[in-house]
Backbone as JSON, one array per atom type, in Angstrom:
{
  "sequence": "MAALAVQLRRSREALGLTQLGLGLLVGYSNTYISNVETTKEAPSLTFIQRADLHLKTGGTLELLWWSWKNGSLIQGFPEYTAQEANATALRIFQPRVIPGLLQTAEYAAAMESGNVLRGKISQAQADSRVKFLLDRQRIFTKTPRPSLRVVMDETCLVRPIGGPSVMARQLRHLEVLAREPRTTIQVALNAVAELHPLSHPLTLLTMAGRTMLGYTEGLQRGYLERDSETVAEWADDYDLLQAEALSPTESLAKTRRLREDFEHAS",
  "N": [[0.87, -1.26, 0.06], [1.96, 1.24, 0.82], [4.08, 1.39, -1.08], [2.51, 1.73, -3.47], [1.27, 4.11, -2.95], [3.35, 5.87, -2.86], [4.36, 5.58, -5.43], [2.17, 6.68, -7.01], [2.05, 9.34, -6.05], [4.72, 10.28, -6.87], [4.41, 9.82, -9.68], [2.4, 11.54, -10.3], [3.65, 14.09, -9.57], [5.69, 14.07, -11.24], [4.55, 14.83, -13.68], [3.82, 17.47, -13.1], [1.41, 17.89, -11.83], [-1.02, 19.01, -9.59], [-2.78, 17.56, -6.68], [-5.42, 18.33, -6.9], [-5.48, 18.89, -9.77], [-5.02, 16.22, -10.75], [-7.3, 15.05, -9.86], [-9.52, 16.4, -11.2], [-8.98, 15.31, -13.67], [-9.38, 12.5, -13.36], [-11.74, 12.28, -12.12], [-12.19, 12.29, -9.26], [-12.01, 13.53, -5.93], [-9.57, 15.95, -4.7], [-9.32, 15.61, -1.97], [-9.76, 12.88, -1.64], [-7.65, 11.78, -3.16], [-5.49, 12.76, -1.67], [-5.87, 11.33, 0.51], [-5.33, 8.69, -0.27], [-2.73, 8.9, -1.05], [-1.43, 9.32, 1.38], [-1.88, 7.06, 2.53], [-4.2, 6.74, 4.07], [-6.61, 6.0, 3.1], [-7.85, 3.24, 1.23], [-7.33, 2.9, -2.3], [-9.68, 2.54, -5.0], [-10.03, 0.11, -7.69], [-10.92, 1.21, -10.15], [-10.28, 4.01, -9.78], [-7.42, 3.73, -9.75], [-6.94, 2.66, -12.34], [-7.85, 4.71, -13.9], [-5.91, 6.67, -13.13], [-3.46, 5.55, -13.97], [-3.96, 5.71, -16.76], [-4.08, 8.5, -17.28], [-1.76, 9.52, -16.07], [0.01, 8.28, -17.59], [1.5, 5.91, -16.88], [1.99, 3.35, -17.79], [0.56, 1.16, -16.74], [1.65, 0.49, -14.32], [0.71, 1.24, -11.9], [-1.73, -0.09, -11.49], [-0.66, -2.79, -11.47], [0.71, -2.57, -9.09], [-1.39, -2.26, -7.43], [-2.79, -4.59, -7.56], [-0.83, -6.19, -6.48], [-0.75, -5.27, -3.8], [-3.4, -6.06, -3.12], [-3.24, -8.8, -3.29], [-2.03, -10.69, -0.86], [-0.29, -12.94, -1.05], [1.87, -12.81, -2.5], [5.44, -12.91, -2.7], [7.75, -11.36, -0.56], [9.32, -8.46, -1.74], [8.8, -8.77, -4.47], [6.76, -7.21, -5.46], [7.93, -4.69, -5.5], [9.86, -5.1, -7.54], [8.08, -5.64, -9.78], [7.16, -3.07, -10.15], [9.36, -1.92, -11.32], [9.91, -3.44, -13.44], [7.6, -2.83, -15.09], [8.45, -0.59, -16.43], [10.77, -1.12, -17.94], [13.12, -1.03, -20.59], [14.3, -3.17, -21.71], [14.61, -6.68, -21.1], [16.22, -9.35, -19.82], [15.99, -12.72, -19.14], [16.53, -15.52, -17.11], [15.29, -18.77, -16.43], [14.84, -21.63, -14.35], [13.14, -23.97, -13.87], [10.34, -23.73, -14.48], [8.28, -22.48, -17.05], [8.84, -18.99, -17.83], [7.12, -16.38, -16.11], [6.2, -14.23, -17.66], [5.92, -15.39, -20.1], [3.93, -17.28, -19.91], [0.99, -19.13, -20.61], [-2.57, -18.49, -19.78], [-3.82, -20.82, -18.85], [-1.64, -22.49, -18.24], [-0.32, -20.89, -16.17], [-2.55, -21.1, -14.33], [-2.68, -23.77, -13.82], [-0.25, -24.02, -12.5], [-0.65, -22.49, -10.06], [-2.67, -24.09, -9.03], [-1.51, -26.14, -7.76], [-0.42, -25.02, -5.55], [-2.73, -24.31, -4.24], [-3.79, -26.74, -3.7], [-1.88, -27.82, -1.91], [-2.43, -26.18, 0.23], [-1.19, -23.74, 0.53], [-2.07, -21.39, -0.47], [-5.3, -19.62, -1.03], [-8.1, -20.38, -3.21], [-9.09, -18.07, -4.17], [-6.92, -16.34, -3.84], [-5.18, -17.63, -5.77], [-6.42, -17.17, -8.0], [-6.18, -14.33, -8.11], [-3.45, -14.15, -8.48], [-3.1, -15.11, -10.94], [-4.38, -13.35, -12.55], [-2.87, -11.16, -11.89], [-0.37, -11.82, -13.18], [-1.17, -11.83, -15.89], [-1.75, -9.26, -16.24], [0.81, -8.3, -15.97], [1.99, -9.03, -18.31], [1.25, -7.16, -20.18], [3.13, -5.37, -20.77], [4.34, -5.92, -23.15], [2.75, -4.86, -25.07], [3.15, -2.3, -25.19], [4.24, 0.82, -26.72], [7.27, 2.22, -27.48], [7.98, -1.32, -27.84], [9.35, -3.25, -25.17], [12.49, -4.98, -25.42], [13.07, -8.45, -25.46], [14.76, -11.13, -23.89], [15.27, -14.48, -23.46], [16.39, -17.18, -21.53], [15.99, -20.49, -20.97], [15.98, -23.52, -18.88], [16.2, -26.72, -20.0], [14.45, -28.39, -18.61], [12.18, -26.85, -18.12], [10.64, -27.12, -20.37], [9.94, -29.78, -20.45], [8.69, -30.56, -18.05], [5.55, -31.64, -16.99], [3.52, -29.43, -16.6], [0.17, -29.18, -15.64], [-0.52, -31.21, -17.42], [-0.46, -33.19, -20.56], [-2.08, -31.64, -22.6], [-2.19, -29.05, -21.86], [0.48, -28.43, -21.7], [1.16, -28.81, -24.42], [-0.18, -26.59, -25.7], [1.02, -24.52, -24.39], [3.73, -24.7, -25.19], [3.25, -24.32, -27.92], [2.53, -21.63, -27.75], [4.99, -20.51, -27.08], [6.45, -21.09, -29.39], [5.15, -19.12, -31.13], [5.66, -16.73, -29.84], [8.67, -16.61, -30.04], [8.88, -16.0, -32.71], [8.34, -13.34, -32.74], [9.13, -9.92, -33.25], [12.01, -8.34, -31.7], [12.43, -10.34, -29.84], [13.92, -13.03, -28.22], [14.41, -16.28, -27.78], [15.93, -18.88, -25.93], [17.12, -22.28, -25.2], [18.61, -24.01, -22.65], [20.37, -26.84, -22.51], [20.28, -29.88, -20.49], [22.7, -31.11, -20.78], [24.49, -28.99, -20.44], [25.42, -29.12, -17.9], [27.96, -28.98, -15.37], [28.89, -26.69, -16.39], [27.1, -24.83, -16.21], [26.19, -21.56, -15.18], [24.36, -20.45, -13.53], [22.13, -20.83, -10.71], [19.79, -19.96, -9.65], [16.73, -18.44, -10.52], [16.8, -15.57, -12.59], [16.51, -12.08, -13.43], [17.39, -9.46, -15.62], [17.08, -6.15, -15.79], [17.04, -3.51, -18.15], [16.84, -0.13, -17.87], [15.58, 3.19, -18.35], [18.0, 5.53, -19.72], [20.03, 3.54, -19.65], [20.59, 2.31, -17.34], [20.96, -0.53, -15.23], [19.15, -3.11, -13.59], [18.97, -5.98, -11.22], [17.25, -8.9, -10.52], [16.43, -11.5, -8.32], [15.13, -14.71, -6.78], [14.73, -16.27, -3.55], [13.57, -18.98, -1.42], [11.82, -17.54, 0.23], [11.75, -14.9, -0.21], [12.04, -12.08, -2.62], [14.69, -10.41, -4.29], [15.65, -7.3, -5.26], [18.2, -6.01, -7.02], [20.47, -3.22, -7.03], [22.99, -2.53, -7.06], [25.58, -1.61, -9.07], [27.98, -3.05, -9.7], [27.46, -5.62, -8.67], [25.25, -6.34, -10.35], [26.48, -6.24, -12.75], [28.19, -8.42, -12.63], [26.22, -10.53, -12.42], [25.07, -10.09, -15.03], [27.28, -10.92, -16.47], [27.36, -13.67, -15.94], [24.91, -14.44, -17.05], [25.44, -13.96, -19.68], [27.43, -16.09, -20.16], [25.84, -18.26, -19.87], [23.97, -17.9, -21.88], [25.67, -18.15, -24.14], [26.31, -20.84, -23.92], [23.77, -22.12, -24.43], [21.3, -23.48, -26.75], [21.14, -22.14, -30.1], [18.69, -19.51, -31.15], [17.27, -20.63, -33.24], [17.64, -23.31, -33.09], [16.67, -23.75, -30.75], [14.02, -23.23, -31.13], [13.39, -25.27, -32.79], [13.58, -27.5, -31.02], [11.71, -26.92, -29.28], [9.42, -27.2, -30.78], [9.46, -29.97, -31.45], [9.24, -31.18, -28.94], [6.45, -30.17, -28.26], [5.1, -31.56, -30.23], [5.36, -33.91, -29.21], [4.02, -33.92, -26.85], [1.41, -33.35, -27.95], [0.9, -35.84, -29.15], [0.66, -37.38, -26.92], [-1.65, -36.61, -25.59]],
  "CA": [[-0.03, -0.02, 0.04], [2.76, 2.39, 0.89], [4.68, 1.5, -2.31], [1.43, 2.17, -4.44], [1.0, 5.47, -2.55], [4.66, 6.74, -3.3], [4.41, 5.68, -6.93], [1.12, 7.57, -7.31], [2.59, 10.82, -5.9], [5.66, 10.51, -7.86], [4.0, 9.92, -11.09], [1.61, 12.81, -10.4], [4.47, 15.17, -9.45], [6.47, 14.21, -12.52], [3.79, 15.61, -14.82], [3.52, 18.7, -12.64], [-0.05, 17.93, -11.49], [-1.55, 18.95, -8.2], [-3.89, 16.61, -6.42], [-6.64, 18.83, -7.62], [-5.53, 18.65, -11.09], [-5.22, 14.89, -11.1], [-8.73, 14.85, -9.5], [-10.12, 16.85, -12.36], [-8.82, 14.3, -14.74], [-9.77, 11.07, -13.13], [-13.14, 12.32, -11.57], [-12.26, 12.0, -7.83], [-11.67, 14.72, -5.28], [-8.34, 16.08, -4.13], [-9.26, 14.9, -0.69], [-9.61, 11.29, -1.95], [-6.31, 11.61, -3.68], [-4.66, 13.13, -0.62], [-6.0, 10.17, 1.39], [-4.72, 7.58, -0.91], [-1.22, 9.16, -1.14], [-0.92, 9.22, 2.75], [-2.44, 5.59, 2.96], [-5.27, 6.91, 4.94], [-7.69, 5.31, 2.41], [-7.46, 2.31, 0.17], [-7.78, 3.22, -3.56], [-10.53, 1.73, -5.87], [-9.33, -0.28, -8.97], [-11.34, 2.18, -11.03], [-9.45, 5.15, -9.62], [-6.11, 3.28, -10.11], [-6.95, 2.5, -13.69], [-7.89, 6.09, -14.43], [-4.75, 7.39, -12.88], [-2.64, 4.98, -14.85], [-4.08, 6.26, -18.0], [-3.8, 9.98, -17.29], [-0.36, 9.65, -15.77], [0.96, 7.48, -18.56], [2.43, 5.16, -16.14], [2.09, 2.01, -18.41], [-0.15, 0.02, -15.91], [2.41, 0.29, -13.06], [-0.06, 1.59, -10.58], [-2.67, -1.28, -11.39], [0.3, -3.8, -10.98], [0.96, -2.48, -7.61], [-2.59, -2.36, -6.72], [-2.92, -6.14, -7.51], [0.14, -6.76, -5.52], [-1.32, -5.07, -2.63], [-4.56, -6.96, -2.83], [-2.79, -10.2, -3.17], [-1.03, -10.79, 0.04], [0.35, -14.05, -1.13], [3.0, -12.56, -3.31], [6.55, -12.88, -1.79], [8.35, -9.85, -0.26], [10.42, -8.03, -2.69], [8.35, -8.93, -5.74], [6.0, -6.12, -5.9], [9.02, -3.76, -5.84], [10.42, -5.59, -8.82], [7.16, -5.52, -10.86], [7.05, -1.67, -10.46], [10.43, -1.55, -12.2], [9.69, -4.28, -14.76], [6.54, -2.22, -16.14], [9.13, 0.65, -17.14], [12.0, -1.42, -18.43], [13.22, -0.99, -22.0], [14.79, -4.43, -22.24], [14.52, -7.69, -20.22], [16.86, -10.61, -19.9], [15.33, -13.54, -18.14], [16.94, -16.96, -16.97], [14.42, -19.59, -15.63], [15.47, -23.05, -14.38], [12.35, -25.19, -13.64], [9.18, -23.47, -15.13], [8.19, -21.39, -18.04], [8.95, -17.69, -17.12], [5.74, -15.83, -16.01], [5.8, -13.29, -18.88], [5.77, -16.18, -21.24], [3.04, -18.23, -19.66], [-0.47, -19.04, -20.91], [-3.38, -18.42, -18.61], [-4.08, -22.15, -18.21], [-0.48, -22.98, -17.6], [-0.51, -20.22, -14.86], [-3.64, -21.57, -13.47], [-2.27, -25.09, -13.31], [0.73, -23.76, -11.55], [-1.23, -22.11, -8.94], [-3.61, -25.12, -8.46], [-0.65, -26.96, -6.88], [-0.23, -24.2, -4.34], [-4.1, -24.38, -3.54], [-3.83, -28.27, -3.19], [-0.94, -27.96, -0.88], [-2.86, -25.42, 1.32], [-0.4, -22.55, 0.58], [-2.92, -20.15, -0.76], [-6.72, -19.95, -1.27], [-8.48, -20.26, -4.64], [-9.19, -16.46, -4.65], [-5.46, -15.86, -3.98], [-4.64, -18.16, -6.93], [-7.11, -16.37, -9.16], [-5.65, -12.98, -8.22], [-2.02, -14.31, -8.88], [-2.99, -15.37, -12.36], [-4.74, -12.01, -13.09], [-1.67, -10.2, -11.75], [0.45, -12.21, -14.14], [-1.6, -11.54, -17.14], [-1.61, -7.89, -16.34], [2.17, -7.95, -16.23], [2.25, -9.33, -19.8], [0.76, -6.06, -21.02], [4.24, -4.54, -21.15], [4.75, -6.27, -24.42], [1.65, -4.23, -25.84], [3.57, -0.84, -25.25], [4.98, 1.32, -27.84], [8.03, 1.08, -28.02], [7.88, -2.49, -27.04], [10.75, -3.53, -24.6], [13.11, -6.19, -26.04], [12.97, -9.65, -24.54], [15.68, -12.24, -24.24], [14.94, -15.56, -22.47], [17.15, -18.52, -21.55], [15.43, -21.38, -19.99], [16.48, -24.79, -18.85], [15.32, -27.83, -20.84], [13.43, -28.89, -17.76], [10.97, -26.1, -18.27], [9.85, -27.5, -21.6], [9.38, -31.12, -20.4], [7.94, -30.65, -16.86], [4.29, -31.66, -17.55], [2.49, -28.73, -15.83], [-1.25, -29.31, -16.12], [-0.71, -32.3, -18.36], [0.09, -32.98, -22.06], [-2.74, -30.7, -23.48], [-1.83, -27.71, -21.49], [1.83, -28.18, -22.28], [1.2, -28.68, -25.97], [-0.61, -25.22, -26.12], [2.01, -23.66, -23.86], [5.01, -24.78, -26.05], [2.92, -23.6, -29.15], [2.64, -20.24, -27.5], [6.32, -20.04, -26.99], [6.86, -20.93, -30.7], [4.6, -17.93, -31.52], [6.46, -15.61, -29.22], [9.9, -16.75, -30.52], [8.98, -15.42, -33.95], [8.01, -11.77, -32.75], [10.35, -9.08, -33.29], [12.68, -8.06, -30.43], [12.32, -11.45, -28.96], [14.76, -14.11, -28.4], [14.16, -17.49, -26.78], [16.88, -20.09, -26.07], [17.06, -23.45, -24.2], [19.93, -24.56, -22.12], [20.15, -28.11, -22.45], [20.78, -30.46, -19.29], [24.05, -31.41, -20.99], [25.34, -28.05, -19.95], [25.82, -29.67, -16.62], [28.67, -28.17, -14.47], [29.33, -25.4, -17.0], [25.87, -23.75, -15.98], [26.74, -20.65, -14.24], [23.26, -19.85, -12.64], [21.35, -21.93, -10.11], [18.49, -19.35, -9.22], [16.06, -17.57, -11.53], [17.4, -14.24, -12.64], [16.07, -11.26, -14.41], [18.08, -8.27, -15.61], [16.23, -5.02, -16.46], [17.6, -2.29, -18.58], [15.98, 1.0, -17.52], [15.94, 4.45, -19.32], [19.34, 5.99, -19.23], [20.85, 2.39, -19.75], [20.94, 1.78, -15.93], [20.58, -1.95, -15.15], [18.69, -3.71, -12.27], [18.9, -7.38, -11.15], [16.27, -9.45, -9.58], [16.43, -13.02, -8.13], [14.41, -15.11, -5.64], [15.04, -17.38, -2.79], [12.23, -19.5, -1.1], [11.07, -16.71, 1.25], [11.51, -13.43, -0.71], [12.71, -11.86, -3.84], [15.79, -9.43, -4.09], [15.91, -6.36, -6.22], [19.57, -5.48, -6.67], [20.7, -2.08, -7.61], [24.45, -2.18, -7.09], [26.11, -1.79, -10.47], [28.94, -4.09, -9.79], [26.76, -6.93, -8.53], [24.36, -6.59, -11.48], [27.35, -6.44, -13.88], [28.6, -9.75, -12.41], [25.11, -11.29, -12.69], [25.04, -10.04, -16.45], [28.45, -11.87, -17.17], [27.0, -15.2, -15.79], [23.86, -14.66, -18.02], [25.93, -14.06, -21.07], [28.02, -17.25, -20.33], [24.86, -19.26, -20.12], [23.55, -17.78, -23.34], [26.63, -18.75, -25.18], [26.26, -22.29, -23.87], [22.52, -22.55, -24.72], [21.15, -23.67, -28.05], [20.74, -20.97, -30.81], [17.27, -19.35, -31.13], [16.67, -21.51, -34.41], [17.77, -24.68, -32.48], [15.64, -23.88, -29.63], [12.68, -23.23, -31.7], [13.24, -26.58, -33.39], [13.34, -28.47, -29.99], [10.38, -26.58, -28.64], [8.37, -27.79, -31.82], [9.48, -31.33, -31.24], [8.5, -31.46, -27.71], [5.24, -29.79, -28.49], [4.46, -32.43, -30.93], [5.31, -35.19, -28.48], [2.79, -33.65, -25.84], [0.2, -33.54, -28.66], [0.56, -37.09, -29.33], [0.33, -37.95, -25.64], [-2.84, -35.92, -25.22]],
  "C": [[0.79, 1.22, 0.05], [3.57, 2.56, -0.48], [3.77, 2.22, -3.47], [1.27, 3.75, -4.19], [2.16, 6.53, -3.08], [4.64, 6.77, -4.7], [3.34, 6.62, -7.56], [1.6, 9.12, -7.23], [3.71, 11.14, -6.73], [5.28, 10.67, -9.22], [3.16, 11.23, -11.19], [2.66, 14.05, -10.42], [5.36, 15.18, -10.72], [5.86, 14.89, -13.72], [3.4, 16.97, -14.26], [2.19, 18.99, -12.34], [-0.23, 18.08, -10.03], [-2.52, 17.81, -7.89], [-5.16, 16.97, -6.93], [-6.66, 18.63, -9.03], [-5.55, 17.28, -11.47], [-6.72, 14.58, -10.82], [-9.68, 15.15, -10.55], [-10.24, 15.88, -13.53], [-9.39, 12.98, -14.65], [-11.24, 10.99, -12.6], [-13.17, 11.96, -10.15], [-11.65, 13.44, -7.12], [-10.32, 14.84, -4.84], [-8.15, 15.46, -2.76], [-9.06, 13.41, -0.76], [-8.22, 11.11, -2.24], [-5.14, 11.73, -2.62], [-4.58, 11.87, 0.39], [-5.3, 9.01, 1.0], [-3.21, 7.72, -0.82], [-0.56, 9.16, 0.29], [-1.38, 7.73, 3.35], [-3.52, 5.6, 3.86], [-6.67, 6.13, 4.37], [-7.18, 4.42, 1.23], [-8.09, 2.73, -1.18], [-8.6, 2.21, -4.23], [-9.71, 1.23, -7.07], [-9.67, 0.71, -10.07], [-10.4, 3.42, -10.96], [-7.97, 4.79, -10.14], [-5.88, 3.28, -11.71], [-7.08, 3.74, -14.51], [-6.6, 6.86, -14.29], [-3.59, 6.79, -13.74], [-2.76, 5.58, -16.26], [-3.63, 7.73, -18.14], [-2.35, 10.36, -16.88], [0.62, 9.04, -16.55], [1.94, 6.67, -18.0], [2.57, 3.55, -16.65], [1.56, 0.92, -17.67], [0.62, -0.15, -14.68], [1.55, 0.42, -11.88], [-1.1, 0.35, -10.44], [-1.7, -2.56, -10.99], [0.58, -3.76, -9.52], [-0.3, -2.61, -6.9], [-2.94, -3.86, -6.58], [-2.02, -6.7, -6.6], [-0.24, -6.53, -4.17], [-2.42, -5.89, -2.19], [-4.2, -8.39, -2.53], [-1.74, -10.45, -2.18], [-0.17, -12.02, -0.11], [1.73, -13.96, -1.95], [4.27, -12.52, -2.25], [7.1, -11.53, -1.53], [9.45, -9.78, -1.28], [9.79, -8.06, -4.16], [7.5, -7.72, -6.27], [6.85, -4.81, -6.17], [9.6, -3.88, -7.24], [9.38, -5.33, -9.94], [7.03, -4.06, -11.12], [8.14, -1.22, -11.36], [10.28, -2.2, -13.58], [8.7, -3.51, -15.74], [7.24, -1.12, -16.96], [10.35, 0.24, -17.75], [11.97, -1.42, -19.91], [13.87, -2.16, -22.6], [14.79, -5.41, -20.91], [15.34, -8.77, -20.67], [16.55, -11.5, -18.9], [16.11, -14.97, -18.25], [15.76, -17.73, -16.05], [14.76, -21.03, -15.63], [14.32, -24.07, -14.37], [10.95, -24.92, -14.26], [9.24, -22.34, -16.13], [8.11, -20.03, -17.4], [7.49, -17.16, -17.2], [5.21, -14.99, -17.12], [5.49, -14.1, -20.18], [4.54, -17.17, -21.08], [1.64, -18.01, -20.36], [-1.27, -19.02, -19.71], [-3.67, -19.69, -18.04], [-2.83, -22.81, -17.63], [-0.31, -22.38, -16.19], [-1.34, -20.75, -13.87], [-3.25, -22.87, -12.82], [-1.24, -24.95, -12.23], [0.32, -23.49, -10.22], [-2.2, -23.24, -8.3], [-2.76, -25.98, -7.61], [-0.56, -26.27, -5.73], [-1.53, -24.37, -3.53], [-4.17, -25.82, -3.01], [-2.93, -28.47, -1.91], [-1.38, -26.95, 0.3], [-2.06, -24.18, 1.44], [-1.16, -21.38, 0.51], [-4.36, -20.64, -1.06], [-6.93, -19.92, -2.81], [-8.54, -18.77, -5.01], [-7.77, -15.94, -4.77], [-4.87, -16.33, -5.33], [-5.17, -17.39, -8.08], [-6.41, -15.04, -9.35], [-4.07, -13.07, -8.76], [-2.08, -14.25, -10.46], [-3.38, -13.97, -13.09], [-3.57, -11.09, -13.04], [-0.64, -10.42, -12.9], [0.12, -11.75, -15.46], [-1.46, -10.16, -17.25], [-0.28, -7.42, -16.58], [2.58, -8.14, -17.71], [1.92, -8.15, -20.58], [1.96, -5.23, -21.43], [4.68, -4.72, -22.65], [3.63, -5.6, -25.51], [2.16, -2.66, -25.86], [4.16, -0.55, -26.43], [5.94, 2.48, -27.22], [7.87, -0.02, -27.18], [9.2, -2.82, -26.46], [11.22, -4.88, -25.3], [13.14, -7.2, -24.94], [13.9, -10.69, -24.97], [15.47, -13.21, -23.14], [15.86, -16.75, -22.65], [16.35, -19.34, -20.54], [15.93, -22.91, -20.04], [15.69, -25.71, -19.57], [14.31, -28.29, -19.99], [12.03, -28.06, -17.82], [10.0, -26.4, -19.43], [9.4, -28.97, -21.35], [8.7, -31.44, -19.16], [6.4, -30.48, -17.25], [3.31, -30.84, -16.66], [1.23, -28.71, -16.44], [-1.53, -30.42, -17.12], [-0.44, -32.08, -19.8], [-0.75, -31.9, -22.71], [-2.37, -29.26, -23.19], [-0.51, -27.33, -21.87], [1.92, -27.97, -23.69], [0.88, -27.06, -26.41], [0.35, -24.33, -25.49], [3.18, -23.6, -24.61], [4.53, -24.12, -27.45], [2.94, -22.06, -29.11], [4.1, -19.66, -27.59], [6.81, -20.09, -28.5], [6.45, -19.53, -31.36], [5.37, -16.68, -31.05], [7.86, -15.56, -29.8], [9.98, -16.07, -31.87], [8.67, -13.89, -33.98], [9.22, -11.12, -32.64], [10.83, -8.67, -31.86], [12.56, -9.14, -29.5], [13.25, -12.66, -29.19], [14.67, -15.18, -27.31], [15.2, -18.65, -26.99], [16.74, -21.13, -25.0], [18.43, -23.86, -23.95], [19.78, -25.91, -21.79], [20.72, -28.76, -21.03], [22.18, -30.88, -19.44], [24.92, -30.29, -20.68], [26.06, -28.23, -18.72], [26.58, -28.63, -15.78], [29.13, -26.87, -15.04], [28.14, -24.26, -16.73], [26.26, -22.84, -14.95], [25.63, -20.07, -13.29], [22.47, -21.08, -12.01], [20.1, -21.33, -9.53], [17.94, -18.57, -10.45], [16.63, -16.14, -11.59], [16.8, -13.42, -13.79], [17.0, -9.98, -14.39], [17.24, -7.34, -16.5], [17.05, -3.93, -16.97], [16.6, -1.16, -18.53], [16.26, 2.1, -18.51], [17.15, 5.04, -18.75], [20.46, 4.85, -19.22], [21.25, 1.88, -18.34], [20.32, 0.35, -15.93], [20.24, -2.24, -13.66], [18.72, -5.21, -12.4], [17.9, -7.86, -10.26], [16.53, -10.98, -9.47], [15.58, -13.31, -6.89], [15.13, -16.29, -4.95], [13.7, -17.95, -2.4], [11.38, -18.51, -0.39], [10.81, -15.27, 0.6], [12.35, -13.28, -2.07], [13.67, -10.59, -3.48], [15.95, -8.61, -5.43], [17.3, -5.8, -6.13], [19.96, -4.33, -7.55], [22.28, -1.72, -7.81], [25.08, -2.65, -8.52], [27.06, -2.91, -10.72], [28.42, -5.48, -9.75], [25.92, -7.43, -9.8], [25.26, -6.86, -12.67], [27.86, -7.93, -13.84], [27.45, -10.83, -12.73], [24.96, -11.39, -14.51], [26.06, -10.88, -17.06], [27.97, -13.25, -17.18], [25.77, -15.36, -16.82], [24.39, -14.73, -19.34], [26.73, -15.35, -21.29], [27.0, -18.26, -20.6], [24.13, -19.15, -21.57], [24.29, -18.34, -24.43], [26.68, -20.22, -25.21], [24.86, -22.89, -24.46], [22.4, -22.78, -26.21], [20.83, -22.34, -28.66], [19.14, -20.85, -30.79], [16.74, -20.39, -32.22], [16.71, -22.9, -33.71], [16.81, -24.8, -31.37], [14.18, -23.9, -30.02], [12.17, -24.69, -32.15], [12.8, -27.67, -32.28], [12.07, -28.15, -29.25], [9.33, -27.25, -29.58], [8.23, -29.32, -31.55], [8.82, -31.88, -30.07], [7.11, -31.19, -27.68], [4.43, -30.95, -29.14], [4.31, -33.9, -30.14], [4.16, -35.01, -27.25], [1.51, -33.85, -26.64], [-0.09, -34.98, -28.84], [0.24, -37.86, -28.07], [-1.05, -37.56, -25.17], [-4.1, -36.6, -25.79]]
}
């Protein structure tokens, strides 16, 4: 809630708008906006969506709103998603599952169903997580569209999340994404073995002004890294893995073969 309030105020001030000025644009009183910015009042989704539109924040406020509503997100992740929404380029490594920004809705729902069955979250929280994930994917509808480079372990493509039919459609979705401009998808085979430089998921964000941020996760929380030397070391490891991975063309061919296997099994 505090992160959302700060982002709202900063976005408003960046455009030189007073609380009254923003209120006239979105149809809410300056008192309401003041209460939201001081966390005295919880904002409605309608207000947040209107503020996103008029403040030209690219959906950042709504992402933070869903993050606040969904208490099951791990600590540190909401801070990351606020930065992700404004990135000009993303480089992602994922070890065990398809990266969230590339997931279909049914694959994401199947992932969350496991958390529900284990009693980690409620079904309502699972639904909110999927909604939150799909909202994040809207960054690829922006103009200009951020560039995307992804390296994922071979395990991501063969782990049967949701069963063969769900996996077949998920892999077909990856094939479509791989052909889009400014998108590169590569697969790191299990044969990379001890040469694999990364053991945790990693995302590198390039922001305006060419500054870089890094993000990784442990079991309990996520970590947004701003130290330039640390991020540079992470980037070196990412580049090493990318060099060891299959080429984009070879990765696409492997994805297609595995998708056909899942189709035959369904």
